XYZ file of C-alpha atoms in Angstrom:
454
model
C 196.237 -32.662 -48.751
C 198.081 -31.234 -45.444
C 196.932 -30.412 -41.969
C 198.005 -27.256 -40.006
C 198.692 -26.910 -36.295
C 199.272 -23.831 -34.231
C 202.938 -23.815 -32.919
C 203.657 -22.548 -29.378
C 205.124 -19.367 -30.916
C 202.019 -18.584 -33.010
C 203.546 -19.758 -36.296
C 201.440 -21.927 -38.354
C 203.336 -25.023 -39.988
C 202.105 -27.752 -42.178
C 201.996 -31.243 -40.896
C 202.934 -33.966 -43.362
C 200.265 -36.732 -43.946
C 201.414 -40.562 -44.078
C 199.482 -42.347 -46.831
C 198.139 -45.802 -46.090
C 199.925 -48.325 -48.305
C 197.165 -50.863 -48.023
C 193.387 -49.996 -47.364
C 192.042 -51.758 -44.578
C 188.404 -53.137 -45.247
C 185.935 -54.219 -42.505
C 185.566 -57.654 -43.998
C 189.410 -58.475 -43.604
C 189.375 -57.759 -39.942
C 188.568 -60.644 -37.961
C 187.727 -60.929 -34.221
C 190.929 -62.861 -33.498
C 193.017 -59.552 -34.080
C 193.534 -57.807 -30.847
C 192.582 -54.209 -30.555
C 195.535 -51.933 -31.165
C 197.812 -54.640 -32.335
C 197.578 -53.779 -36.013
C 196.455 -50.660 -38.109
C 192.861 -49.938 -38.631
C 189.890 -50.626 -36.320
C 188.992 -54.073 -34.745
C 184.994 -54.735 -35.231
C 183.497 -57.320 -33.025
C 182.270 -60.400 -34.530
C 178.404 -60.695 -34.979
C 176.715 -63.486 -32.744
C 175.458 -66.468 -34.706
C 171.856 -66.606 -35.000
C 171.975 -70.520 -35.084
C 173.102 -70.375 -31.350
C 170.647 -68.576 -29.153
C 171.498 -66.945 -25.821
C 171.316 -69.142 -22.944
C 170.102 -67.513 -19.727
C 170.295 -68.753 -16.289
C 167.977 -71.654 -15.323
C 164.498 -70.636 -14.251
C 163.211 -71.913 -10.930
C 159.575 -73.048 -10.820
C 157.531 -71.423 -8.136
C 154.138 -72.866 -8.914
C 152.726 -75.953 -10.466
C 152.349 -79.476 -9.198
C 154.423 -82.416 -10.679
C 154.074 -85.885 -10.375
C 157.191 -86.423 -8.581
C 155.938 -83.698 -5.969
C 152.887 -85.799 -5.257
C 154.837 -88.979 -5.179
C 157.254 -87.618 -2.657
C 154.398 -86.377 -0.213
C 152.716 -89.704 -0.462
C 155.889 -91.761 0.081
C 156.848 -89.574 2.976
C 153.436 -90.117 4.694
C 153.261 -93.748 4.122
C 156.685 -94.086 5.277
C 156.186 -91.901 8.528
C 153.172 -93.937 9.491
C 154.819 -97.030 9.086
C 157.990 -96.206 11.099
C 155.865 -94.520 13.809
C 153.682 -97.742 14.113
C 156.954 -99.861 14.463
C 158.189 -97.391 16.967
C 155.130 -97.296 19.147
C 154.575 -101.160 18.903
C 157.895 -102.689 19.099
C 160.478 -100.380 20.362
C 159.150 -97.316 22.545
C 156.721 -97.796 25.438
C 154.623 -94.979 24.250
C 150.943 -94.883 23.447
C 148.212 -92.360 22.928
C 146.995 -90.648 19.612
C 148.508 -87.217 20.304
C 151.921 -88.733 20.788
C 151.398 -90.777 17.637
C 150.497 -87.859 15.494
C 153.359 -85.813 16.940
C 156.062 -88.415 16.070
C 154.386 -89.276 12.731
C 154.538 -85.657 11.812
C 158.269 -85.173 12.547
C 159.143 -88.416 10.701
C 157.086 -87.080 7.698
C 159.088 -83.901 7.455
C 162.316 -86.155 7.669
C 161.525 -88.526 4.963
C 159.958 -85.778 2.807
C 163.448 -83.961 2.909
C 165.193 -87.114 2.105
C 162.885 -87.842 -0.832
C 163.092 -84.158 -2.223
C 166.922 -84.137 -1.748
C 167.303 -87.210 -4.319
C 166.649 -84.773 -7.296
C 166.674 -81.272 -6.023
C 169.370 -78.834 -4.718
C 169.666 -77.782 -0.896
C 167.810 -74.650 -1.480
C 164.814 -76.498 -3.020
C 164.730 -78.963 -0.193
C 164.554 -76.196 2.376
C 161.811 -74.435 0.501
C 159.856 -77.562 0.146
C 160.276 -78.568 4.063
C 159.267 -75.075 5.078
C 156.403 -75.052 2.827
C 155.059 -78.371 4.018
C 155.486 -77.202 7.533
C 153.413 -74.220 7.016
C 150.675 -75.717 5.137
C 150.333 -78.663 7.536
C 150.199 -76.277 10.527
C 147.476 -74.282 8.834
C 145.459 -77.472 8.120
C 145.772 -78.341 11.874
C 144.485 -74.839 12.832
C 141.571 -75.191 10.260
C 141.020 -78.815 11.360
C 140.817 -77.840 14.954
C 138.388 -75.010 14.239
C 136.125 -77.406 12.337
C 136.371 -80.159 14.863
C 135.291 -77.774 17.624
C 132.368 -76.306 15.617
C 131.239 -79.798 14.486
C 131.291 -81.248 17.862
C 129.320 -78.629 19.522
C 126.790 -78.619 16.551
C 126.485 -82.423 16.570
C 125.839 -82.379 20.520
C 123.476 -79.854 20.254
C 121.259 -81.626 17.710
C 119.009 -82.844 20.681
C 118.313 -79.282 21.763
C 118.297 -77.094 18.334
C 115.254 -78.814 16.635
C 112.844 -77.677 19.401
C 111.585 -74.254 18.851
C 111.018 -73.474 22.411
C 114.731 -73.660 22.991
C 115.110 -70.240 21.756
C 111.827 -69.054 22.913
C 111.537 -69.831 26.392
C 113.672 -69.445 29.489
C 114.229 -71.806 32.291
C 111.989 -70.258 34.854
C 109.553 -73.187 35.006
C 111.897 -75.971 33.794
C 113.994 -78.479 35.945
C 116.986 -80.707 35.269
C 114.696 -83.755 34.749
C 112.297 -81.905 32.242
C 112.231 -83.060 28.716
C 113.771 -80.920 25.874
C 110.359 -79.579 24.962
C 110.282 -77.358 28.049
C 112.615 -74.506 28.737
C 115.211 -72.594 26.592
C 118.015 -70.058 26.488
C 115.947 -66.904 25.680
C 117.118 -65.205 28.867
C 120.698 -65.932 28.355
C 120.350 -64.821 24.516
C 118.898 -61.323 25.718
C 121.438 -60.894 28.450
C 124.264 -61.555 26.236
C 122.883 -59.079 23.574
C 122.156 -56.388 26.384
C 125.581 -56.792 28.034
C 127.847 -56.758 24.876
C 125.688 -53.649 23.656
C 126.365 -51.846 26.616
C 130.114 -52.671 26.539
C 130.285 -51.709 23.009
C 128.808 -48.340 23.752
C 131.463 -47.736 26.228
C 134.420 -49.509 24.810
C 134.186 -48.190 21.077
C 134.178 -44.442 21.467
C 136.878 -44.714 24.390
C 139.178 -47.155 22.751
C 139.186 -45.047 19.408
C 139.633 -41.763 21.364
C 142.578 -43.188 23.270
C 144.092 -44.729 20.060
C 143.878 -41.336 18.277
C 145.580 -39.652 21.345
C 148.407 -42.201 21.287
C 148.807 -41.689 17.548
C 148.214 -38.169 17.012
C 149.802 -36.563 20.284
C 153.013 -38.544 20.859
C 154.807 -37.729 24.093
C 156.061 -39.158 27.431
C 152.489 -39.403 28.564
C 151.340 -41.099 25.534
C 154.228 -43.663 25.942
C 153.011 -44.218 29.461
C 149.437 -44.901 28.435
C 150.593 -47.435 25.780
C 152.754 -49.374 28.226
C 149.816 -49.513 30.580
C 147.388 -50.630 27.696
C 150.005 -53.414 26.764
C 149.985 -54.593 30.238
C 146.307 -54.546 30.580
C 146.057 -56.891 27.487
C 147.100 -59.876 29.659
C 144.860 -59.036 32.347
C 142.909 -62.068 33.832
C 139.350 -61.864 33.549
C 138.753 -62.832 37.097
C 140.718 -59.738 38.061
C 138.428 -57.387 36.136
C 135.276 -59.142 37.564
C 136.668 -58.480 40.907
C 137.765 -54.970 40.176
C 134.166 -54.116 39.259
C 132.678 -56.193 42.190
C 134.964 -54.308 44.902
C 134.429 -50.707 43.339
C 130.846 -50.693 41.847
C 128.984 -53.291 43.895
C 130.676 -53.018 47.197
C 132.173 -49.527 47.086
C 129.324 -47.661 45.403
C 126.547 -50.007 46.729
C 125.047 -51.025 43.370
C 123.333 -54.242 43.013
C 124.429 -57.142 40.759
C 123.024 -56.362 37.401
C 123.797 -56.487 33.893
C 125.092 -53.087 33.742
C 127.844 -54.260 36.184
C 128.627 -57.022 34.041
C 128.942 -54.765 31.085
C 131.352 -52.532 32.941
C 133.456 -55.727 33.733
C 133.325 -56.800 30.175
C 134.321 -53.364 29.032
C 137.556 -53.601 31.203
C 138.433 -56.828 29.289
C 137.689 -55.185 25.815
C 139.182 -51.945 26.209
C 142.962 -52.974 25.964
C 142.245 -55.010 22.884
C 140.436 -52.189 21.314
C 142.977 -49.628 21.992
C 145.927 -51.795 20.963
C 144.274 -52.960 17.727
C 143.095 -49.264 16.809
C 146.468 -47.938 17.595
C 148.268 -50.358 15.187
C 145.585 -49.671 12.578
C 145.977 -45.637 12.783
C 149.598 -45.967 12.559
C 149.245 -47.399 9.012
C 147.793 -44.433 7.660
C 150.023 -42.867 5.300
C 151.541 -39.603 6.615
C 151.430 -38.093 3.125
C 147.568 -38.098 3.305
C 147.883 -36.184 6.571
C 150.210 -33.781 5.233
C 148.196 -33.200 2.259
C 145.065 -32.433 4.281
C 146.975 -29.982 6.517
C 148.616 -28.370 3.223
C 144.991 -27.756 2.034
C 144.083 -25.705 5.160
C 142.540 -28.361 7.156
C 143.155 -28.409 10.981
C 144.143 -31.585 13.001
C 140.424 -32.345 14.101
C 139.175 -32.008 10.525
C 142.193 -34.283 9.216
C 141.489 -36.957 11.821
C 137.642 -36.871 11.055
C 137.875 -36.747 7.196
C 141.081 -38.366 6.347
C 142.294 -40.660 9.239
C 139.135 -42.086 10.352
C 137.785 -43.001 6.983
C 140.970 -44.535 5.791
C 141.277 -46.754 8.647
C 137.607 -47.912 8.660
C 138.112 -51.544 7.743
C 140.914 -51.903 10.350
C 138.745 -50.217 13.098
C 136.021 -52.653 12.270
C 138.607 -55.613 12.710
C 139.548 -54.064 16.095
C 135.712 -54.043 17.110
C 135.512 -57.679 16.074
C 138.373 -58.631 18.231
C 137.324 -56.659 21.251
C 133.867 -58.029 20.868
C 135.089 -61.814 20.590
C 136.984 -61.024 23.852
C 134.124 -59.834 25.716
C 131.120 -62.076 24.514
C 132.761 -65.235 25.853
C 133.707 -64.069 29.389
C 132.172 -65.969 32.237
C 133.494 -65.343 35.315
C 133.280 -61.514 35.353
C 129.511 -61.901 34.542
C 129.090 -64.557 37.491
C 130.817 -62.237 39.917
C 128.943 -59.097 38.847
C 125.524 -60.146 37.409
C 124.734 -63.564 39.113
C 122.574 -66.335 37.723
C 119.000 -66.016 37.141
C 116.859 -68.670 35.266
C 114.383 -66.313 34.062
C 114.238 -63.458 31.520
C 115.386 -60.012 32.679
C 115.482 -57.108 30.267
C 116.458 -54.385 32.764
C 120.299 -54.134 32.903
C 120.270 -51.528 35.966
C 118.461 -54.058 38.400
C 118.318 -57.748 39.165
C 120.581 -60.842 38.122
C 121.053 -61.235 34.247
C 122.705 -64.220 32.833
C 124.707 -64.502 29.498
C 125.110 -67.368 27.208
C 128.659 -68.411 28.498
C 127.349 -68.527 32.117
C 124.529 -70.548 30.926
C 126.675 -72.928 29.347
C 128.727 -73.273 32.356
C 125.732 -73.883 34.509
C 124.198 -76.404 32.132
C 127.210 -78.767 31.607
C 127.647 -78.796 35.439
C 124.379 -80.828 35.745
C 124.836 -84.642 35.362
C 121.485 -84.925 33.695
C 121.898 -85.462 29.617
C 119.133 -82.998 28.983
C 121.047 -80.147 30.714
C 124.282 -81.125 29.113
C 122.391 -81.034 25.643
C 121.028 -77.717 26.479
C 124.532 -76.613 27.244
C 125.884 -77.498 24.021
C 122.726 -76.022 22.294
C 123.650 -72.719 24.019
C 127.289 -73.038 22.749
C 125.865 -73.540 19.026
C 123.458 -70.265 19.561
C 126.526 -68.332 20.951
C 128.789 -69.406 17.815
C 125.780 -68.362 15.513
C 125.464 -65.206 17.337
C 129.284 -64.155 16.918
C 128.916 -65.080 13.359
C 126.090 -62.907 12.871
C 127.884 -59.955 14.597
C 131.079 -60.626 12.595
C 129.047 -60.473 9.244
C 127.480 -57.351 10.187
C 130.579 -55.700 11.254
C 132.282 -56.664 7.850
C 129.430 -55.403 5.861
C 129.564 -52.003 7.822
C 133.303 -51.975 7.422
C 133.412 -52.669 3.425
C 131.403 -49.527 2.965
C 134.152 -47.411 1.256
C 133.653 -44.401 -1.131
C 133.985 -46.451 -4.179
C 131.503 -49.002 -2.932
C 129.075 -46.276 -2.003
C 129.609 -44.696 -5.475
C 128.861 -47.958 -7.186
C 125.641 -48.638 -4.997
C 124.317 -45.181 -5.787
C 125.017 -45.820 -9.412
C 122.996 -48.945 -9.327
C 120.129 -47.194 -7.500
C 120.105 -44.477 -10.223
C 120.235 -47.189 -12.933
C 117.258 -48.920 -11.110
C 115.246 -45.634 -10.900
C 115.841 -44.841 -14.614
C 114.522 -48.455 -15.541
C 111.521 -47.997 -13.572
C 110.836 -44.580 -15.234
C 111.512 -45.947 -18.489
C 109.130 -49.016 -17.856
C 106.355 -46.626 -16.434
C 106.690 -44.443 -19.496
C 106.572 -47.310 -21.849
C 103.396 -48.727 -20.174
C 101.510 -45.403 -20.225
C 99.885 -45.802 -23.903
C 98.911 -49.242 -22.880
C 97.295 -48.508 -19.478
C 95.400 -45.586 -20.727
C 92.734 -47.706 -22.910
C 92.784 -50.206 -20.023
C 91.966 -47.509 -17.434
C 89.316 -46.099 -19.728
C 87.728 -49.580 -20.031
C 87.777 -50.084 -16.379
C 86.187 -46.599 -15.468
C 83.272 -47.263 -18.161
C 82.477 -50.674 -16.755
C 82.776 -49.471 -13.156
C 80.170 -46.724 -13.818
C 77.790 -49.573 -15.201
C 77.541 -51.376 -11.790
C 78.141 -48.658 -9.356
C 75.217 -46.365 -9.075
C 75.441 -43.564 -6.434
C 72.362 -42.802 -4.443
C 70.548 -39.571 -5.111
C 71.053 -36.787 -2.831
C 67.442 -36.887 -1.461
C 67.212 -40.801 -1.079
C 68.195 -40.649 2.649
C 65.809 -37.957 3.251
C 62.781 -39.948 1.576
C 63.964 -42.891 3.810
C 63.571 -40.884 7.069
C 60.288 -39.412 6.038
């Protein structure tokens, strides 16, 4: 067998073939033979099935071991012991806050040392940071629980009395018992003032946030800077502004409406800033798709941007409401104090719950102080109710509405099916009732009344 090749001159000449003296088999080639050192092809050696491949050591991100629990317990015991020795024998320091701070720092030190005995440096850092984050979260939750529990416990003297939420303080003095007087006027004042403030703040805040997001430019940057500066505005300044401009300048009396204006000044920066952040999170692809389908900017905002950011806007409203409903000094400057119920926000002083709490706790009488804590408990409950209502409204997405409509349709089909199934049973019962009704009900003849008159 010969091969041919094309010479440069175009002449075809045969090439000799070199026969192999010894055939090379795949089984005779070993992995130790280097590639290219001998004749034939070097095949890789097959992995042994008896030796599985070992990957990198996996790190554990979850689960709790007994060693972790022992490290936490040991660090806690050691920190408390060392802190007790330091406070009693070495340092002239006292007080529960200082003791807790020193014990916390010592706990982190001892916990790091115990974890470092059998873990790497990366694991030690991870465990220490995790312990610090969890402990700070626990401190925040514990503080909230303490504030709520302390107020509710101190309010148990006033809350059991039904008159506390059905009467005002018009005919009640500081020495009167808890069976007289209440905070009805403060509850009504808070609801009226915060409702007017929300009517002013929500449309204005959402519109301004849409302007900052949809119409960028130098003026939008200037407005955003002013809004960020007003976020830290002291409440007394807002009260003084409304007092000087509305009450003194325009000649209005102190009223609930003036207090609502002052509360709106406090709520508006929070509303605009939070809504601006939420509207920025709307994906630009949704806006581009809406515009690509032929919708204008207003239709895109109304049908795409606002429905997409509904839950975030509700959160912004909750934050603004929480800022405004607890204000005291603007209400005191613009609405004054009144012990009786006033439902007219345009005339006369109107008190709110925070201002009522302030007036109650100033008194040295125990009953008035108890009424102050009761008003604080009512305020917290009112904020909780508003928060729940806002979350329920904000959670109404397209999917939830469709599921609700599907449940209503299923309920309607079930009712119709039950009515159809009960039809054959109801007909004999109805006939029996009608037959027995005729037996006992005898209508008067047409001329009976005429005979009686004659």
